[in-house]
Coordinates of C-alpha atoms and ligand atoms in Angstrom, one line a residue:
M1 CA 74.2 124.9 83.9
L2 CA 76.2 128.0 84.7
I3 CA 77.7 126.3 87.7
R4 CA 78.5 123.3 85.6
L5 CA 80.2 125.5 83.0
A6 CA 82.1 127.4 85.7
L7 CA 83.3 124.2 87.2
A8 CA 84.3 122.8 83.8
S9 CA 86.3 125.9 83.0
L10 CA 87.8 125.9 86.5
F11 CA 88.9 122.3 85.9
L12 CA 90.3 123.2 82.5
A13 CA 92.1 126.2 83.9
T14 CA 93.6 124.1 86.7
A15 CA 94.7 121.4 84.3
A16 CA 96.2 124.0 82.0
A17 CA 98.0 125.7 84.9
R18 CA 99.3 122.3 86.0
A19 CA 100.6 121.5 82.5
A20 CA 102.1 125.0 82.1
E21 CA 104.0 124.7 85.3
K22 CA 105.8 121.5 84.1
P23 CA 108.0 121.0 87.1
N24 CA 111.5 119.6 86.8
I25 CA 111.5 116.1 88.1
V26 CA 114.5 114.7 90.0
Y27 CA 114.1 111.1 91.0
I28 CA 116.9 109.9 93.3
L29 CA 117.0 106.1 93.8
A30 CA 119.3 104.7 96.3
D31 CA 120.6 101.1 96.0
D32 CA 119.8 98.7 98.9
L33 CA 119.0 101.5 101.4
G34 CA 116.7 100.1 104.1
Y35 CA 113.6 101.9 105.4
G36 CA 115.1 101.9 108.8
D37 CA 118.4 103.4 107.6
V38 CA 116.7 106.8 107.4
Q39 CA 116.8 108.5 110.8
A40 CA 113.5 110.3 110.2
L41 CA 111.7 107.0 109.6
N42 CA 113.3 105.1 112.4
P43 CA 114.1 107.5 115.3
V44 CA 114.3 104.8 118.0
R45 CA 115.9 101.8 116.3
G46 CA 117.9 103.7 113.7
K47 CA 121.4 104.8 114.6
I48 CA 122.6 106.5 111.4
K49 CA 122.5 110.3 111.0
T50 CA 120.7 111.3 107.7
P51 CA 120.3 115.0 108.0
H52 CA 119.5 115.6 104.3
L53 CA 116.9 112.9 104.0
N54 CA 115.4 114.2 107.3
R55 CA 115.3 117.6 105.5
L56 CA 113.3 116.1 102.7
A57 CA 110.9 114.6 105.2
S58 CA 110.4 118.0 106.8
Q59 CA 110.0 119.8 103.6
G60 CA 107.9 117.3 101.8
M61 CA 105.7 114.2 102.1
T62 CA 106.8 111.0 103.7
F63 CA 105.1 107.8 102.4
T64 CA 105.1 105.2 105.1
D65 CA 103.7 102.3 102.9
A66 CA 105.7 102.7 99.7
H67 CA 107.1 99.6 97.9
S68 CA 109.6 98.7 95.3
G69 CA 108.2 96.5 92.6
S70 CA 110.6 93.8 93.6
S71 CA 113.0 92.9 96.5
V72 CA 115.9 93.3 94.1
C73 CA 117.5 95.8 91.6
T74 CA 116.7 95.0 88.0
P75 CA 113.0 94.3 88.3
T76 CA 112.4 97.3 90.4
R77 CA 114.1 99.5 87.9
Y78 CA 112.1 98.0 85.1
G79 CA 108.9 98.8 86.9
L80 CA 109.9 102.3 87.9
L81 CA 110.7 103.3 84.3
T82 CA 107.8 101.5 82.5
G83 CA 105.0 101.4 85.0
R84 CA 104.6 97.6 84.5
Y85 CA 105.6 94.9 86.9
A86 CA 108.8 93.2 85.8
W87 CA 107.3 89.7 86.3
R88 CA 105.3 90.4 83.2
S89 CA 108.6 90.4 81.3
R90 CA 111.0 87.6 80.6
L91 CA 112.6 88.1 84.0
Q92 CA 110.8 85.7 86.3
R93 CA 113.4 85.8 89.1
G94 CA 116.8 87.3 89.9
V95 CA 118.5 90.1 88.2
L96 CA 120.2 90.7 84.9
D97 CA 124.0 90.3 84.3
G98 CA 126.0 93.5 84.1
T99 CA 126.5 93.5 80.4
D100 CA 125.6 91.7 77.2
D101 CA 122.3 90.7 78.6
P102 CA 119.6 91.9 76.1
P103 CA 117.7 95.0 77.2
L104 CA 114.8 94.1 79.5
I105 CA 112.7 97.1 78.4
A106 CA 111.4 96.2 74.9
E107 CA 112.1 98.6 72.1
G108 CA 109.1 100.9 71.7
R109 CA 107.7 100.4 75.2
L110 CA 106.7 103.7 76.7
T111 CA 109.1 104.7 79.5
V112 CA 108.9 107.7 81.9
P113 CA 111.5 109.8 79.9
A114 CA 109.9 108.8 76.6
L115 CA 106.5 110.1 77.9
L116 CA 108.0 113.3 79.1
K117 CA 110.1 114.2 76.1
P118 CA 107.3 115.2 73.7
H119 CA 106.1 117.5 76.5
G120 CA 109.3 119.5 76.3
Y121 CA 111.4 117.7 78.9
T122 CA 115.1 117.1 78.6
T123 CA 115.8 113.7 80.1
A124 CA 118.9 112.2 81.7
A125 CA 119.9 109.1 83.6
I126 CA 122.9 109.3 85.8
G127 CA 124.2 106.3 87.8
K128 CA 123.3 102.6 87.7
W129 CA 121.3 101.2 84.8
H130 CA 121.2 97.5 85.4
L131 CA 118.5 96.9 82.7
G132 CA 120.7 95.2 80.2
F133 CA 122.3 96.2 76.9
L134 CA 124.4 94.6 74.3
S135 CA 127.8 95.8 73.2
E136 CA 130.1 96.1 70.3
R137 CA 133.9 96.1 70.9
P138 CA 136.1 98.5 69.2
N139 CA 138.4 97.1 66.5
A140 CA 141.4 97.9 68.6
V141 CA 141.1 94.9 70.8
T142 CA 141.1 92.4 68.0
T143 CA 144.7 93.3 67.3
A144 CA 145.9 91.4 70.4
P145 CA 147.3 94.3 72.5
S146 CA 149.9 93.7 75.2
A147 CA 148.6 92.6 78.6
A148 CA 149.2 96.0 80.1
K149 CA 147.4 97.8 77.3
K150 CA 144.6 95.2 77.5
K151 CA 144.2 96.0 81.2
S152 CA 144.1 99.7 80.6
Q153 CA 141.4 99.2 78.0
M154 CA 139.2 97.2 80.3
G155 CA 136.1 99.0 81.3
E156 CA 132.6 98.0 82.2
S157 CA 132.6 94.4 83.1
G158 CA 135.5 93.7 80.8
L159 CA 134.3 95.9 78.0
P160 CA 137.2 97.8 76.5
V161 CA 137.1 101.5 76.6
G162 CA 135.5 102.7 73.3
S163 CA 133.0 99.8 73.2
R164 CA 129.6 100.8 72.0
I165 CA 126.5 100.1 74.1
I166 CA 123.5 98.8 72.2
G167 CA 120.0 99.1 73.6
G168 CA 121.1 101.2 76.6
P169 CA 119.4 104.2 78.2
T170 CA 119.7 106.5 75.2
T171 CA 117.6 104.1 73.2
R172 CA 114.9 104.0 75.9
G173 CA 113.9 107.6 76.2
F174 CA 116.9 109.3 77.8
D175 CA 118.7 112.1 76.0
Y176 CA 121.7 111.6 78.1
F177 CA 123.3 108.8 80.2
W178 CA 126.3 108.8 82.4
G179 CA 126.9 105.8 84.6
C180 CA 127.5 102.1 84.8
S181 CA 125.5 98.9 84.3
N182 CA 125.4 97.7 87.9
A183 CA 127.2 98.3 91.2
R184 CA 129.3 95.2 91.1
T185 CA 130.8 95.8 87.7
M186 CA 131.1 99.5 87.9
S187 CA 134.8 99.4 87.0
G188 CA 133.9 101.1 83.7
L189 CA 132.1 104.2 82.9
I190 CA 129.6 104.8 80.1
E191 CA 128.6 108.1 78.6
N192 CA 125.6 107.9 76.3
D193 CA 126.5 104.7 74.3
R194 CA 130.2 104.5 74.8
V195 CA 132.5 103.1 77.5
I196 CA 134.6 106.1 78.2
E197 CA 137.0 105.0 80.9
S198 CA 137.7 102.4 83.6
L199 CA 136.9 103.6 87.1
P200 CA 137.7 102.1 90.5
P201 CA 134.4 101.6 92.5
I202 CA 135.5 103.9 95.3
Q203 CA 135.5 106.9 92.9
M204 CA 132.0 106.2 91.6
L205 CA 129.8 107.9 94.2
P206 CA 131.7 111.2 94.4
R207 CA 131.8 111.4 90.6
L208 CA 128.2 110.6 90.4
E209 CA 127.4 113.4 92.8
R210 CA 129.4 115.8 90.8
Q211 CA 127.9 114.7 87.5
A212 CA 124.3 115.2 88.9
G213 CA 125.3 118.6 90.1
N214 CA 126.8 119.6 86.8
Y215 CA 123.7 118.4 85.0
I216 CA 121.5 120.7 87.1
T217 CA 123.9 123.6 86.6
E218 CA 124.0 123.1 82.8
H219 CA 120.2 122.8 82.5
A220 CA 119.2 125.5 85.0
A221 CA 118.8 128.4 82.5
A222 CA 116.8 126.3 80.1
A223 CA 114.6 125.0 82.9
K224 CA 113.7 128.5 83.8
T225 CA 112.6 129.3 80.3
G226 CA 110.2 126.5 79.6
K227 CA 112.5 123.5 79.1
P228 CA 112.2 121.4 82.2
F229 CA 114.3 118.4 82.9
F230 CA 113.8 114.9 84.2
L231 CA 116.8 113.7 86.0
Y232 CA 116.9 110.1 87.2
V233 CA 119.8 109.7 89.6
A234 CA 120.3 106.0 90.3
L235 CA 122.9 105.9 93.1
T236 CA 125.2 102.9 93.4
S237 CA 125.1 103.0 97.2
P238 CA 124.9 101.8 99.9
H239 CA 125.0 98.6 97.8
T240 CA 128.2 96.5 98.0
P241 CA 131.1 97.1 97.5
I242 CA 130.6 99.1 100.7
L243 CA 133.3 101.7 100.1
P244 CA 132.8 105.1 101.8
T245 CA 135.5 107.6 100.8
P246 CA 138.2 108.4 103.4
E247 CA 136.3 111.5 104.7
W248 CA 133.3 109.4 105.6
Q249 CA 135.1 106.4 107.1
G250 CA 134.4 106.1 110.8
K251 CA 131.7 108.8 110.7
S252 CA 128.8 106.7 111.8
G253 CA 130.5 105.0 114.7
L254 CA 128.7 101.8 113.6
S255 CA 130.4 100.2 110.5
A256 CA 131.5 100.9 107.0
Y257 CA 127.9 100.4 105.9
G258 CA 126.7 103.1 108.3
D259 CA 129.4 105.4 106.9
F260 CA 128.3 104.6 103.4
V261 CA 124.7 105.4 104.3
M262 CA 125.8 108.8 105.6
Q263 CA 127.8 109.5 102.4
T264 CA 124.7 108.5 100.4
D265 CA 122.7 111.0 102.4
A266 CA 125.3 113.7 101.7
V267 CA 125.0 113.1 98.0
V268 CA 121.3 113.8 98.3
G269 CA 122.2 116.9 100.2
K270 CA 124.5 118.0 97.3
I271 CA 121.7 117.5 94.7
L272 CA 119.3 119.5 96.8
A273 CA 122.0 122.2 97.2
A274 CA 122.4 122.4 93.5
L275 CA 118.7 123.0 93.1
D276 CA 118.8 125.7 95.7
E277 CA 121.8 127.3 94.2
H278 CA 120.2 127.7 90.8
G279 CA 116.8 128.8 92.2
L280 CA 115.1 125.6 90.9
A281 CA 113.9 124.1 94.2
E282 CA 110.5 125.8 94.0
N283 CA 109.6 124.3 90.6
T284 CA 111.1 120.9 91.1
L285 CA 109.4 117.7 92.2
V286 CA 112.1 115.8 94.1
I287 CA 111.4 112.1 94.9
F288 CA 113.8 110.0 96.9
S289 CA 113.5 106.3 97.4
S290 CA 115.4 103.0 97.3
D291 CA 115.2 100.1 94.9
N292 CA 114.8 97.5 97.6
G293 CA 115.5 96.9 101.3
C294 CA 118.8 96.8 103.1
S295 CA 121.0 93.9 102.1
P296 CA 122.1 91.2 104.6
Q297 CA 125.5 91.8 103.0
A298 CA 125.6 95.0 105.1
D299 CA 126.1 92.7 108.1
T300 CA 122.7 93.3 109.4
P301 CA 123.2 91.0 112.5
G302 CA 126.2 93.1 113.4
L303 CA 124.2 96.3 113.0
E304 CA 121.3 94.9 115.0
K305 CA 123.7 94.1 117.8
Q306 CA 124.6 97.7 117.9
G307 CA 120.9 98.7 118.0
H308 CA 120.5 99.6 114.4
F309 CA 117.6 97.9 112.6
A310 CA 117.9 98.7 108.9
S311 CA 114.4 97.3 108.2
A312 CA 113.0 99.2 111.2
Q313 CA 109.9 97.3 112.4
F314 CA 109.6 95.2 109.3
R315 CA 110.5 91.6 108.8
G316 CA 113.4 90.5 106.5
Y317 CA 115.8 92.2 104.3
K318 CA 116.6 92.6 100.6
A319 CA 115.6 89.7 98.4
D320 CA 112.7 88.6 100.8
I321 CA 109.0 88.6 100.2
W322 CA 108.5 90.1 103.7
D323 CA 108.2 93.9 103.9
G324 CA 111.9 94.3 104.8
G325 CA 112.6 93.3 101.2
H326 CA 110.5 95.9 99.5
R327 CA 109.0 98.5 101.9
V328 CA 111.2 101.4 101.2
P329 CA 111.8 105.0 102.2
F330 CA 109.9 107.4 100.0
F331 CA 109.9 111.2 100.2
A332 CA 108.4 113.7 97.7
R333 CA 109.0 117.4 97.8
W334 CA 107.5 120.0 95.6
P335 CA 107.2 123.4 97.4
G336 CA 103.8 125.1 97.1
Q337 CA 102.2 121.8 95.9
I338 CA 103.1 119.2 98.5
K339 CA 102.5 120.1 102.1
P340 CA 105.7 120.3 104.1
A341 CA 106.2 117.7 106.9
S342 CA 103.2 115.7 105.7
T343 CA 102.7 112.0 105.8
S344 CA 100.8 109.6 103.6
A345 CA 99.8 106.1 104.5
Q346 CA 98.7 105.3 100.9
L347 CA 99.9 101.9 99.6
I348 CA 102.0 102.9 96.6
C349 CA 104.6 101.3 94.4
H350 CA 107.6 102.4 92.2
V351 CA 105.5 101.4 89.2
D352 CA 103.4 104.5 89.9
L353 CA 105.8 107.0 88.4
L354 CA 104.6 106.7 84.8
A355 CA 101.0 107.3 85.6
T356 CA 101.9 110.1 88.0
C357 CA 103.9 111.9 85.3
A358 CA 101.0 111.4 82.8
D359 CA 98.6 112.8 85.3
L360 CA 100.9 115.8 85.9
L361 CA 101.0 116.5 82.2
G362 CA 97.3 115.7 81.6
A363 CA 98.4 113.2 79.1
P364 CA 96.4 109.9 78.9
L365 CA 98.5 106.7 78.7
P366 CA 98.0 104.4 75.7
P367 CA 96.4 101.0 76.6
N368 CA 99.7 99.1 76.2
A369 CA 101.7 101.3 78.6
G370 CA 101.9 101.6 82.4
E371 CA 99.8 98.5 82.9
D372 CA 100.3 98.6 86.6
S373 CA 100.9 102.2 87.1
V374 CA 98.5 104.4 89.3
S375 CA 98.9 108.1 89.6
I376 CA 99.9 109.1 93.2
L377 CA 99.3 112.8 92.3
P378 CA 96.1 112.9 94.5
A379 CA 98.2 111.7 97.4
L380 CA 100.9 114.2 96.7
L381 CA 98.4 117.1 96.5
G382 CA 96.5 115.8 99.6
T383 CA 93.2 115.3 97.7
D384 CA 93.0 111.4 98.0
R385 CA 90.2 110.1 100.0
A386 CA 90.4 106.4 99.2
P387 CA 93.0 103.7 98.4
L388 CA 94.7 104.5 95.1
H389 CA 95.5 100.9 94.3
E390 CA 93.0 98.0 94.4
A391 CA 96.0 96.0 95.5
V392 CA 99.8 95.9 95.1
V393 CA 101.8 92.9 94.0
H394 CA 105.2 92.2 95.5
H395 CA 107.9 89.9 94.1
S396 CA 111.0 88.3 95.7
I397 CA 114.4 87.5 94.3
H398 CA 113.3 83.9 93.7
G399 CA 110.2 85.1 91.9
M400 CA 107.8 84.4 94.8
F401 CA 104.6 86.4 94.7
S402 CA 102.7 88.3 97.4
I403 CA 99.6 90.5 97.1
R404 CA 98.7 93.2 99.4
Q405 CA 95.3 94.8 99.9
G406 CA 94.4 97.0 102.8
P407 CA 95.8 95.3 106.0
W408 CA 96.0 91.9 104.3
K409 CA 99.2 90.5 102.8
L410 CA 99.1 87.0 101.2
E411 CA 102.5 85.4 100.3
F412 CA 102.8 82.5 98.0
C413 CA 105.9 80.8 99.6
P414 CA 106.4 78.9 102.8
G415 CA 109.6 80.9 103.8
S416 CA 111.3 84.1 102.9
G417 CA 111.2 83.7 99.2
G418 CA 114.7 85.2 99.3
W419 CA 117.8 85.0 101.5
G420 CA 116.2 85.3 105.0
A421 CA 115.6 82.4 107.3
P422 CA 113.8 80.1 106.8
F423 CA 114.6 79.6 103.2
D424 CA 111.6 78.2 101.3
A425 CA 113.2 74.7 101.0
D426 CA 113.8 74.6 104.7
A427 CA 110.3 75.9 105.5
R428 CA 108.8 73.2 103.3
K429 CA 110.9 70.5 105.0
R430 CA 109.6 71.8 108.3
G431 CA 106.0 71.4 107.0
L432 CA 105.2 75.1 107.1
P433 CA 102.1 76.1 105.0
E434 CA 102.6 76.9 101.3
V435 CA 101.0 80.4 101.8
Q436 CA 101.4 83.0 104.5
L437 CA 98.7 85.5 105.4
Y438 CA 99.3 88.4 107.7
D439 CA 97.1 91.2 109.0
L440 CA 99.5 94.1 109.0
S441 CA 97.1 96.3 111.0
T442 CA 97.8 94.1 114.0
D443 CA 101.0 92.3 113.0
I444 CA 103.4 94.7 111.2
A445 CA 106.3 92.3 111.9
E446 CA 104.6 89.5 109.9
A447 CA 105.1 87.2 112.9
K448 CA 101.8 85.2 112.9
N449 CA 100.7 83.3 109.8
I450 CA 96.9 83.3 110.0
Q451 CA 96.1 81.7 106.7
A452 CA 94.4 78.7 108.3
E453 CA 91.9 80.9 110.2
N454 CA 91.0 83.0 107.2
P455 CA 90.4 80.7 104.2
A456 CA 88.0 83.3 102.6
V457 CA 90.6 86.0 102.6
V458 CA 93.2 83.6 101.1
A459 CA 90.8 82.6 98.4
R460 CA 89.8 86.1 97.5
L461 CA 93.3 87.4 97.3
R462 CA 94.5 84.4 95.4
A463 CA 91.7 85.0 92.8
L464 CA 92.6 88.7 92.6
L465 CA 96.3 87.9 92.0
E466 CA 95.4 85.2 89.4
R467 CA 93.2 87.8 87.6
T468 CA 95.9 90.4 87.8
I469 CA 98.4 88.0 86.2
A470 CA 95.9 86.8 83.5
E471 CA 94.7 90.3 82.5
G472 CA 98.2 91.5 81.8
R473 CA 97.5 94.6 83.8
S474 CA 96.2 95.7 87.2
T475 CA 94.8 99.0 86.1
P476 CA 91.5 99.6 84.2
G477 CA 91.9 99.1 80.4
P478 CA 92.0 96.5 77.7
R479 CA 93.6 93.2 78.5
Q480 CA 97.4 93.0 77.7
Q481 CA 99.8 90.1 77.1
N482 CA 102.5 89.1 79.5
D483 CA 105.8 88.5 77.6
V484 CA 106.0 84.9 78.9
A485 CA 103.7 82.5 80.8
V486 CA 103.7 83.6 84.4
K487 CA 103.4 81.0 87.1
L488 CA 101.8 82.0 90.4
T489 CA 103.9 79.5 92.4
K490 CA 107.4 78.3 91.8
P491 CA 109.6 75.6 93.3
A492 CA 111.9 76.7 96.1
A493 CA 115.2 78.0 94.8
P494 CA 118.7 77.6 96.5
P495 CA 119.6 80.6 98.6
A496 CA 122.3 82.0 96.3
I497 CA 123.5 85.5 96.9
E498 CA 123.1 87.8 94.0
Ligands
CA1 CA1 119.4 97.1 94.9

């Protein structure tokens, strides 16, 4: 009895200490950075120097089996902020438009910043949003300005400066937003809910770096006196347009893409330096990852010819259902809590952030939140002894599904499900099977489809995915509703580039 009481009080004390610590959380999400673009993850077949990401690897934990919720931007970001797979929303394939696409995150749905705020956190998103918003133009443009004036007023994706953003980040849990809607239409800059200026893409990354640094500086004092911050830095690089600033051009000796990756790495370095400068590194959980794999638009064949494999040993690239589409770099650093230079082979997913934050705070999630989110805190603290996820679901740009459990990966399309060869339509014409099953423990390159030899595994994983879809959640808890009817298989889509 005494022992039990002692254990209970120890547990409570630990939970209280954990809650009292309330680390700052800095989540840096690169855009289209491949697993193999990070030198520390790809020492043999990677040719790009990434000293700052290497530093994160040596100071924290490297996850070697981390996945974005999707092989493309929008759905990954939805899952990261809500803890729910985006294919449960209206978005069944592809990405949102830059602007005037209704917000994908429903009003009232619990997000990571909305979870953290009542626990004393200040919350900010800096960078790329790409989760939709509506807009309201200022009256000025209705008075037919001159062509020159009109041009000077053009901001985000044609939105005039002064336009109001409706349903953007500051309505979804963030106290502050500074950024753009997506990388392609980042000609305009938004602060909170206003388009504040037009901005040539080449200026975005340096300004984003400065803005993140300024945010840390401005919030350092408060962070040290019990008001921690959650800073979500969604970088716009190395996504197209591939525009390294002049000081980075030619640095990689590979290509503009290689230079842009190096500049991206340097931005991470600047953010880490800002934490150091203000004495915040010790009590800050830093997570770095990417929203999907490297894009073929980076000229991946050209890079491969020079010996650089942006997907490392994995098959495919951005948009695909194969691991090159969604297995991403993932580093977590929290001095004193996470063992330096450690590695975790846990199968994890970006949807895990919400449950991880809830676990950190000792705050249970309501039944209608984080339906697919699993706390990775045990992995971070090195106390995990079994798989955290029963399975993880992957999704390609064309909405093709895959389910992963242990070494097994079952894919519900005959080809890449994305932009890689063979396209699904071509694979079908060639008579390739409608599903692909790989044993990643012996075939990490997903080279040999062994579905015909393993009908029981195929049936079991298919049933598990069907149940995961039907239940509206993949975590324990009451059944939830998907926003639309979700189809397990879809017709092959044309290989359009997003
Ligand atoms: Ca992306």
